Amino acid sequence: MPIKSTGCATCRKRKIRCDETRPKCHRCKTHGVPCPGYRTPAPGEVKFHDETHGIIMQYGGGRGAGQGRRLSADSGKGSSIISWSSSPDVLNTVEQEIDMSALFLHPANNGGNPLDFASVYPTPNYIPSPALEKSQIYSKFIDTYLPKRIGAQDAHFSFLSHILSTPNLRPEVTTALDALSMVQVGSTFKDPGLLRSAVKSYSSALTGLVRTIGKGENALNDDYVLATVNLLASCEFFDEIAQMGSGWSHHIQGSQQLLKARGPESIQSRLALLLFLNMRHGALSHALIARKACFLGTPEWRAVAYRVPVVDNSTLLYDSGLQIPAILERFDVLEAQAEKSLEDIDALLEHSRRLEAEMRNWFLEFQRGAEIGGIMLWSLADVDCFSTFAGLVSDRTITEFFAFPNFMIAYLVCVYWDLMHFLRTTIQKLHMARHRIDHDWYPEPGEMVVEEELLEYVMNMCRCFAYFCEPMSSSTGQIGIFLPMRTAAIYFTTRGNWTYLKWVGAVRDNVFVKGMHPPQRQSNRSCAGHLLVQISE
């Protein structure tokens, strides 16, 4: 039996002799490449027992004997060896390279079976158990949570990267980050020990957050408090947390209360600005679902987004998009009135037309920029080109989907189509309301909203789903499906299009198989209400 090399992963891959210097070998340093460490511990390295250190309890979870491929290995007699050879470089290093072309637009070649995410992301050769190293968990978290082809820099990913690279975080921030990392990795690799540890970390972070907020007014201006709330909100997408957590909606409301209480002038630090830009994603989705105006759509708060060094397409799209929920709320108030005035309808129509013009101009500029850069925003591809989606969803009602050059393009155009569907549907209803009052009035030909337009927005969103389900898009892609899928389901239901509604149901039931589902608006527990009370005092 051949003896396995004890050298570092990089030297083994390059097939050169490793000097096995710890924590990093000199060979890697000489060649200017990161050294990911070793798959076996060095003799004499520190040995811990399960219950003698909080880290072991926090990250070890339990000795789950999960079936098939899983992240952790069984431990021996209640003890484990932890290597302290990790470094920040490990966060950006995977011991086994991933062939990116294998994750993007290729025909299914696995006998028709769904592509298992756990089989795509390589498992490190040596992972101590039950105490998984934090750096290894974070590395796997990045691999499985963040998209592989992000394209333009986006604040959502910058926020997570910034937090991961920040030393000496507040305890509740660290435990919230641990909870998100472990529930993501545990769900992907079906590791019950990690999932149990994620729940413990979530509870600990929530308790620490409430304690910090209760200390007084200064805590409300603390960037780390805001960071904790945002991380906990992301945890709520996962079944393991959602069944005992306080609800995504409550965390979003809590973070908005915190931000609003601070005021726009408080957004000065880099972390605060990254948090603010990141929060706009969730705030917009929540406001569209609730059909309530969001304070982030007011002029003073929209101006904060322009403090970034470079104003990108996401900043411009959200500048207009965050104003649309106010249109929806005003329409709902108007619709509830027994007597509607032409003045109120015309005022709302004028505001809606202005926002529509802004949105269309954004899209034209977005297209023009892509053309200048020689980029095709999307192309149609057969469903079999998306092997994961094709394996999971057998319903072939839709057989062609959009392929995108990178994740950010896919995300932004999908948000644009969703916003336009909300806005143009409202304009259509305003036209009807005005015509009912003045039977001689008709909208101008260029302003008419025809059913084909609304259907096109919905179908365009549906054609994004396959791309968002591929491992290339990671869990962030699945989160990006939640709102468009809801929009499509409502549209098909109201139009009685049962074939497409059944297809949306098939996507919902078969795609979300990695411990993640769309959040519910109502919380099943009251702890978030307590958090909101603490914030409002």
XYZ file of C-alpha atoms in Angstrom:
537
model
C 0.000 0.000 0.000
C 1.585 3.336 -1.013
C 2.388 5.754 1.777
C 0.319 8.931 1.657
C 2.289 12.149 1.458
C 2.198 14.270 4.605
C 3.077 17.463 2.722
C 0.806 20.446 2.248
C -1.978 20.335 -0.327
C -0.290 22.775 -2.711
C 2.984 20.831 -2.846
C 1.128 17.545 -3.279
C -0.863 18.980 -6.141
C 2.288 20.375 -7.802
C 4.026 17.031 -7.164
C 7.042 18.568 -5.473
C 8.629 17.645 -2.163
C 7.227 19.708 0.701
C 9.561 20.827 3.494
C 6.581 20.420 5.894
C 7.442 23.539 7.851
C 4.536 24.541 10.080
C 2.304 26.432 10.104
C 3.195 27.100 6.406
C 5.775 25.432 4.251
C 8.667 27.503 2.861
C 8.178 26.063 -0.620
C 4.817 27.813 -0.979
C 6.255 31.022 0.409
C 9.149 30.911 -2.055
C 6.806 30.435 -5.018
C 4.403 33.126 -3.798
C 1.383 30.854 -3.427
C -0.823 30.402 -0.339
C -0.169 27.348 1.805
C -3.446 25.783 2.984
C -1.784 23.723 5.698
C -1.695 19.977 6.251
C -4.217 17.194 6.258
C -2.749 15.535 9.328
C -1.725 17.174 12.606
C 1.905 17.425 13.564
C 3.176 15.351 16.480
C 2.849 17.293 19.680
C 0.104 19.593 18.473
C -2.393 20.689 21.099
C -4.999 18.047 21.913
C -8.392 18.980 23.334
C -11.236 16.980 24.833
C -14.838 17.614 23.873
C -16.064 19.510 26.909
C -12.995 21.430 27.999
C -13.305 24.380 25.671
C -16.215 26.460 24.396
C -15.015 26.315 20.823
C -15.347 22.540 20.771
C -18.912 22.749 22.037
C -19.702 25.557 19.644
C -18.331 23.979 16.492
C -18.376 20.313 17.320
C -22.102 19.917 17.635
C -22.501 16.168 17.812
C -21.191 13.049 16.194
C -23.887 12.796 13.547
C -23.690 9.601 11.588
C -25.158 11.117 8.454
C -25.619 8.957 5.389
C -23.498 9.392 2.308
C -21.120 12.267 1.791
C -20.882 14.670 4.715
C -18.488 17.265 5.951
C -17.422 15.939 9.330
C -15.736 12.667 10.192
C -16.419 10.516 13.232
C -14.301 11.325 16.242
C -12.549 8.892 18.449
C -13.415 8.377 22.105
C -14.529 11.921 22.772
C -11.339 13.679 21.775
C -10.030 15.474 18.745
C -6.883 17.167 17.558
C -7.072 20.749 16.363
C -4.426 22.120 14.034
C -3.525 25.744 14.652
C -1.868 26.101 11.251
C -4.731 28.069 9.728
C -4.307 31.576 8.383
C -6.463 34.152 6.574
C -5.158 32.666 3.340
C -7.228 29.567 4.021
C -10.399 31.605 3.560
C -9.569 31.981 -0.112
C -8.051 28.550 -0.683
C -9.706 25.258 -1.514
C -7.470 22.231 -1.249
C -8.909 20.756 -4.409
C -9.497 23.078 -7.368
C -13.053 23.256 -8.743
C -13.457 23.041 -12.497
C -15.727 26.054 -12.985
C -16.790 24.938 -16.455
C -18.306 21.872 -14.838
C -20.693 24.112 -12.900
C -21.899 26.274 -15.760
C -24.017 25.392 -18.752
C -23.111 21.861 -19.632
C -25.425 18.964 -20.497
C -26.267 16.543 -17.731
C -23.700 13.780 -17.751
C -24.486 12.026 -14.528
C -26.995 9.507 -15.763
C -29.930 11.831 -15.297
C -29.501 12.103 -11.539
C -29.708 15.512 -9.867
C -26.321 17.040 -9.257
C -25.663 16.984 -5.517
C -24.072 20.199 -4.289
C -22.037 18.216 -1.781
C -20.454 16.282 -4.635
C -19.444 19.495 -6.387
C -17.706 21.162 -3.467
C -14.646 19.172 -2.395
C -14.374 17.986 1.177
C -10.963 18.675 2.766
C -8.869 15.568 3.310
C -8.394 16.284 7.003
C -11.107 17.843 9.094
C -10.822 17.373 12.862
C -14.001 16.154 14.514
C -16.068 17.073 16.416
C -14.287 20.425 16.611
C -14.141 21.680 13.022
C -11.718 24.511 12.601
C -13.452 27.847 12.210
C -11.365 28.741 9.189
C -12.428 25.539 7.441
C -16.085 26.245 8.146
C -15.750 29.802 6.878
C -13.941 28.580 3.772
C -16.727 26.115 3.009
C -19.280 28.823 3.779
C -17.749 31.090 1.138
C -17.648 28.201 -1.356
C -21.302 27.285 -0.925
C -22.988 30.604 -0.059
C -21.432 33.194 -2.349
C -21.770 33.039 -6.157
C -18.702 32.050 -8.160
C -19.136 34.620 -10.928
C -20.096 37.785 -9.123
C -18.914 40.182 -11.818
C -19.170 43.770 -10.610
C -18.472 44.357 -6.932
C -21.611 44.269 -4.841
C -22.115 45.484 -1.295
C -23.780 42.269 -0.172
C -20.651 40.244 -0.797
C -18.364 43.050 0.371
C -20.181 43.115 3.707
C -19.640 39.416 4.340
C -16.008 39.549 3.226
C -15.401 42.546 5.466
C -16.902 40.813 8.502
C -14.963 37.611 7.857
C -11.675 39.500 7.708
C -12.307 41.723 10.749
C -10.468 40.642 13.928
C -11.786 40.964 17.488
C -15.465 41.132 16.629
C -18.098 41.563 19.332
C -19.126 38.134 20.699
C -22.679 38.355 19.351
C -21.353 39.233 15.875
C -19.014 36.258 15.917
C -21.706 33.855 17.082
C -24.164 35.205 14.474
C -21.534 34.688 11.765
C -20.861 31.225 13.160
C -24.582 30.434 13.051
C -24.909 31.498 9.414
C -21.736 29.676 8.375
C -22.604 26.451 10.160
C -26.243 26.317 9.078
C -25.143 26.882 5.462
C -22.377 24.278 5.517
C -24.405 21.880 7.648
C -27.369 22.110 5.278
C -25.204 21.612 2.193
C -23.378 18.570 3.549
C -26.293 17.299 5.676
C -24.207 17.394 8.846
C -26.526 17.165 11.886
C -23.744 18.135 14.273
C -23.125 21.418 12.485
C -26.851 22.125 12.317
C -27.233 21.648 16.068
C -24.268 23.921 16.671
C -25.780 26.508 14.320
C -28.978 26.583 16.368
C -26.980 27.033 19.573
C -24.973 29.874 18.053
C -28.131 31.527 16.728
C -29.731 31.462 20.179
C -26.553 32.758 21.784
C -26.240 35.599 19.261
C -29.883 36.597 19.721
C -29.505 36.633 23.501
C -26.328 38.696 23.268
C -27.977 41.098 20.840
C -30.942 41.757 23.129
C -28.548 42.258 26.045
C -26.440 44.758 24.092
C -29.452 46.710 22.837
C -30.812 46.905 26.364
C -27.719 48.772 27.548
C -28.953 52.104 26.219
C -28.992 54.579 23.364
C -25.305 54.233 22.485
C -25.847 50.606 21.538
C -28.281 51.646 18.816
C -25.492 53.539 17.027
C -23.178 50.538 17.157
C -22.351 49.152 13.705
C -21.855 45.684 15.156
C -25.411 45.590 16.481
C -26.653 46.264 12.968
C -24.297 43.616 11.583
C -25.624 41.032 14.028
C -29.248 41.682 13.063
C -28.390 41.328 9.370
C -26.572 38.042 9.898
C -29.425 36.635 11.979
C -31.913 37.631 9.278
C -29.956 35.581 6.736
C -30.082 32.586 9.085
C -33.876 32.642 8.888
C -33.797 31.373 5.297
C -32.706 27.958 6.580
C -35.200 25.426 7.906
C -33.086 24.490 10.916
C -33.188 28.091 12.184
C -36.583 29.122 10.821
C -38.413 26.487 12.864
C -37.149 28.006 16.107
C -36.112 31.521 15.076
C -37.985 34.796 15.193
C -38.631 35.149 11.476
C -36.906 36.894 8.581
C -39.567 39.603 8.499
C -39.036 40.526 12.151
C -35.275 40.740 11.746
C -35.712 42.986 8.703
C -38.085 45.219 10.647
C -35.700 45.285 13.589
C -32.721 46.271 11.453
C -34.773 49.016 9.811
C -35.826 50.364 13.200
C -32.191 50.475 14.247
C -31.109 52.206 11.065
C -33.940 54.727 11.122
C -33.247 55.597 14.762
C -29.599 56.280 13.912
C -30.387 58.624 11.035
C -28.627 58.977 7.658
C -25.759 61.044 9.054
C -24.650 58.109 11.209
C -23.591 56.107 8.148
C -19.944 57.148 8.090
C -17.694 54.135 8.641
C -16.906 51.637 5.905
C -18.743 48.894 7.777
C -21.800 51.117 8.258
C -21.914 51.932 4.550
C -21.530 48.284 3.540
C -24.295 47.352 5.972
C -26.549 50.084 4.612
C -26.071 48.963 1.010
C -26.566 45.328 1.985
C -29.759 46.125 3.899
C -31.345 47.683 0.836
C -31.654 44.239 -0.782
C -33.764 42.782 2.020
C -35.600 46.044 2.677
C -36.804 46.260 -0.924
C -38.054 42.663 -0.965
C -39.815 43.105 2.373
C -41.430 46.392 1.313
C -42.685 44.914 -1.967
C -44.226 41.942 -0.168
C -45.805 44.131 2.528
C -46.774 46.811 -0.035
C -45.652 49.478 2.403
C -43.373 52.466 1.818
C -39.802 52.037 3.043
C -37.942 54.961 4.599
C -34.880 53.949 2.573
C -36.756 55.269 -0.455
C -36.842 58.839 0.882
C -34.429 61.422 -0.609
C -32.254 61.778 2.502
C -31.666 58.042 2.767
C -31.233 57.468 -0.959
C -28.457 60.071 -0.905
C -26.453 57.885 1.496
C -25.877 55.276 -1.224
C -23.953 57.821 -3.295
C -21.210 58.094 -0.672
C -19.524 55.044 -2.169
C -16.308 55.621 -4.158
C -17.883 54.203 -7.329
C -21.614 54.379 -8.066
C -22.491 51.118 -9.814
C -25.566 49.756 -11.571
C -26.937 48.270 -8.363
C -26.857 51.663 -6.627
C -28.753 53.311 -9.475
C -31.367 50.552 -9.784
C -32.152 50.556 -6.081
C -32.356 54.347 -6.041
C -35.497 54.097 -8.183
C -36.684 50.692 -7.011
C -36.934 51.640 -3.340
C -39.532 54.271 -4.247
C -41.933 51.757 -5.792
C -43.302 50.316 -2.495
C -44.625 53.799 -1.667
C -46.554 53.720 -4.956
C -48.075 50.375 -3.973
C -49.106 51.648 -0.552
C -50.676 54.811 -1.967
C -52.606 52.750 -4.502
C -53.920 50.378 -1.821
C -55.117 53.352 0.250
C -56.755 54.862 -2.826
C -58.356 51.551 -3.801
C -59.927 51.219 -0.342
C -61.684 54.578 -0.637
C -65.361 54.471 -1.552
C -65.099 57.737 -3.460
C -61.966 58.185 -5.554
C -61.000 61.577 -6.933
C -59.455 62.149 -10.341
C -56.904 64.433 -8.693
C -55.614 61.624 -6.466
C -55.490 59.156 -9.348
C -53.700 61.611 -11.637
C -51.166 62.498 -8.944
C -50.329 58.841 -8.388
C -50.189 58.208 -12.132
C -47.752 61.082 -12.567
C -45.465 59.742 -9.846
C -45.678 56.246 -11.337
C -44.823 57.500 -14.836
C -41.776 59.333 -13.517
C -40.489 56.200 -11.795
C -41.224 54.124 -14.875
C -39.158 56.518 -16.994
C -36.275 56.263 -14.504
C -36.426 52.472 -14.539
C -36.515 52.219 -18.323
C -33.645 54.671 -18.616
C -31.627 52.584 -16.151
C -32.172 49.472 -18.262
C -31.222 51.243 -21.491
C -27.993 52.509 -19.917
C -27.326 49.044 -18.529
C -27.731 47.547 -22.002
C -25.591 50.269 -23.571
C -22.795 49.665 -21.080
C -22.869 45.941 -21.800
C -22.708 46.538 -25.551
C -19.727 48.860 -25.147
C -17.998 46.177 -23.101
C -18.812 43.511 -25.675
C -21.062 41.638 -23.226
C -24.285 39.878 -24.148
C -26.554 40.261 -21.116
C -28.214 36.887 -21.620
C -28.863 34.135 -24.140
C -31.457 31.371 -24.298
C -30.251 27.861 -23.535
C -31.977 24.500 -23.357
C -32.962 23.276 -19.913
C -30.537 20.349 -20.233
C -27.682 22.855 -20.221
C -28.527 23.494 -16.549
C -27.785 20.034 -15.212
C -28.715 20.668 -11.579
C -32.049 22.301 -12.355
C -32.852 19.750 -15.071
C -32.205 16.916 -12.642
C -34.291 18.428 -9.860
C -37.316 19.686 -11.823
C -38.868 17.143 -14.189
C -41.731 19.439 -15.274
C -40.850 20.672 -18.777
C -43.516 23.363 -19.122
C -40.628 25.792 -19.670
C -37.823 24.263 -21.706
C -35.499 27.237 -22.297
C -33.805 29.452 -19.737
C -31.465 32.418 -19.683
C -27.720 31.942 -19.413
C -25.841 34.946 -18.020
C -22.162 35.963 -18.142
C -22.086 36.488 -14.366
C -24.281 36.443 -11.296
C -24.688 40.199 -10.833
C -26.111 40.665 -14.316
C -28.606 37.872 -13.651
C -29.536 39.323 -10.282
C -29.988 42.909 -11.456
C -32.074 42.151 -14.545
C -34.290 39.830 -12.508
C -34.837 42.575 -9.908
C -35.574 45.020 -12.731
C -38.218 42.741 -14.281
C -39.821 42.184 -10.882
C -39.952 45.915 -10.131
C -41.376 46.695 -13.554
C -44.058 44.063 -13.075
C -45.109 45.628 -9.758
C -45.081 49.129 -11.215
C -46.787 48.434 -14.539
C -49.473 46.294 -12.871
C -50.266 49.251 -10.606
C -50.376 51.651 -13.563
C -52.776 49.274 -15.332
C -55.087 49.333 -12.310
C -54.870 53.134 -12.099
C -55.908 53.363 -15.751
C -58.934 51.198 -14.999
C -59.843 53.258 -11.936
C -59.662 56.495 -13.897
C -61.716 55.124 -16.781
C -64.435 54.025 -14.367
C -64.804 57.638 -13.236
C -64.381 59.255 -16.653
C -65.686 56.921 -19.356
C -64.401 59.216 -22.098
C -60.812 58.990 -20.862
C -58.303 56.509 -22.295
C -54.572 56.178 -21.693
C -52.224 57.281 -24.444
C -51.139 54.425 -26.737
C -47.569 54.591 -25.438
C -48.765 54.332 -21.834
C -51.192 51.425 -22.199
C -50.366 48.313 -20.194
C -51.230 45.200 -22.175
C -51.323 41.707 -20.744
C -48.489 40.545 -22.998
C -46.133 42.998 -21.289
C -46.955 41.772 -17.783
C -46.650 38.150 -18.879
C -43.269 38.878 -20.461
C -41.889 40.229 -17.174
C -43.062 37.121 -15.342
C -41.739 34.708 -17.965
C -38.389 36.501 -18.015
C -38.111 36.034 -14.257
C -39.047 32.359 -14.525
C -36.348 31.869 -17.166
C -33.780 33.037 -14.577
C -34.589 30.255 -12.118
C -32.415 27.574 -13.710
C -29.305 29.782 -13.599
C -29.953 30.656 -9.948
C -30.240 26.952 -9.075
C -26.857 25.918 -10.453
C -23.939 25.474 -8.008
C -22.312 28.441 -9.754
C -24.879 30.696 -8.053
C -24.587 28.948 -4.667
C -27.189 29.540 -1.954
C -27.359 33.244 -2.765
C -28.899 32.292 -6.091
C -31.641 30.307 -4.403
C -32.366 33.253 -2.102
C -32.646 35.400 -5.230
C -35.499 33.194 -6.472
C -37.778 33.792 -3.477
C -39.425 37.081 -4.509
C -39.652 36.424 -8.288
C -41.170 33.013 -7.587
C -43.800 34.629 -5.359
C -44.550 37.257 -8.011
C -44.952 34.574 -10.674
C -47.192 32.414 -8.482
C -49.518 35.334 -7.723
C -49.704 36.318 -11.389
C -50.457 32.801 -12.639
C -53.065 32.335 -9.896
C -54.941 35.554 -10.666
C -54.884 34.769 -14.402
C -55.968 31.174 -13.905
C -52.890 29.868 -15.700
C -52.796 26.554 -13.881
C -50.145 24.920 -16.060
C -47.528 27.532 -15.237
C -48.679 27.733 -11.621
C -48.117 23.987 -11.321
C -44.631 24.478 -12.794
C -43.814 27.129 -10.169
C -44.972 24.680 -7.507
C -42.694 22.010 -8.944
C -39.753 24.421 -8.737
C -40.608 25.296 -5.150
C -40.994 21.668 -4.066
C -37.925 20.259 -5.817
C -35.316 23.012 -5.870
C -35.227 23.883 -2.190
C -33.781 20.596 -0.982
C -30.709 21.948 0.824
C -32.448 22.966 4.039
C -33.667 26.310 2.706
C -37.148 27.624 1.892
C -38.737 31.019 1.200
C -39.400 32.863 4.481
C -42.867 33.293 5.908
C -44.142 36.783 6.632
C -45.525 35.860 10.035
C -43.280 34.718 12.833
C -44.077 31.491 14.645
C -42.481 32.756 17.817
C -42.626 35.939 19.810
C -38.973 36.518 20.645
C -38.554 38.962 17.760
C -41.390 41.029 19.136
C -39.388 41.368 22.320
C -36.417 42.471 20.266
C -38.496 45.113 18.505
C -39.757 46.424 21.833
C -36.193 46.706 23.060
C -35.238 48.657 19.965
C -38.124 51.059 20.162
C -37.530 52.090 23.766
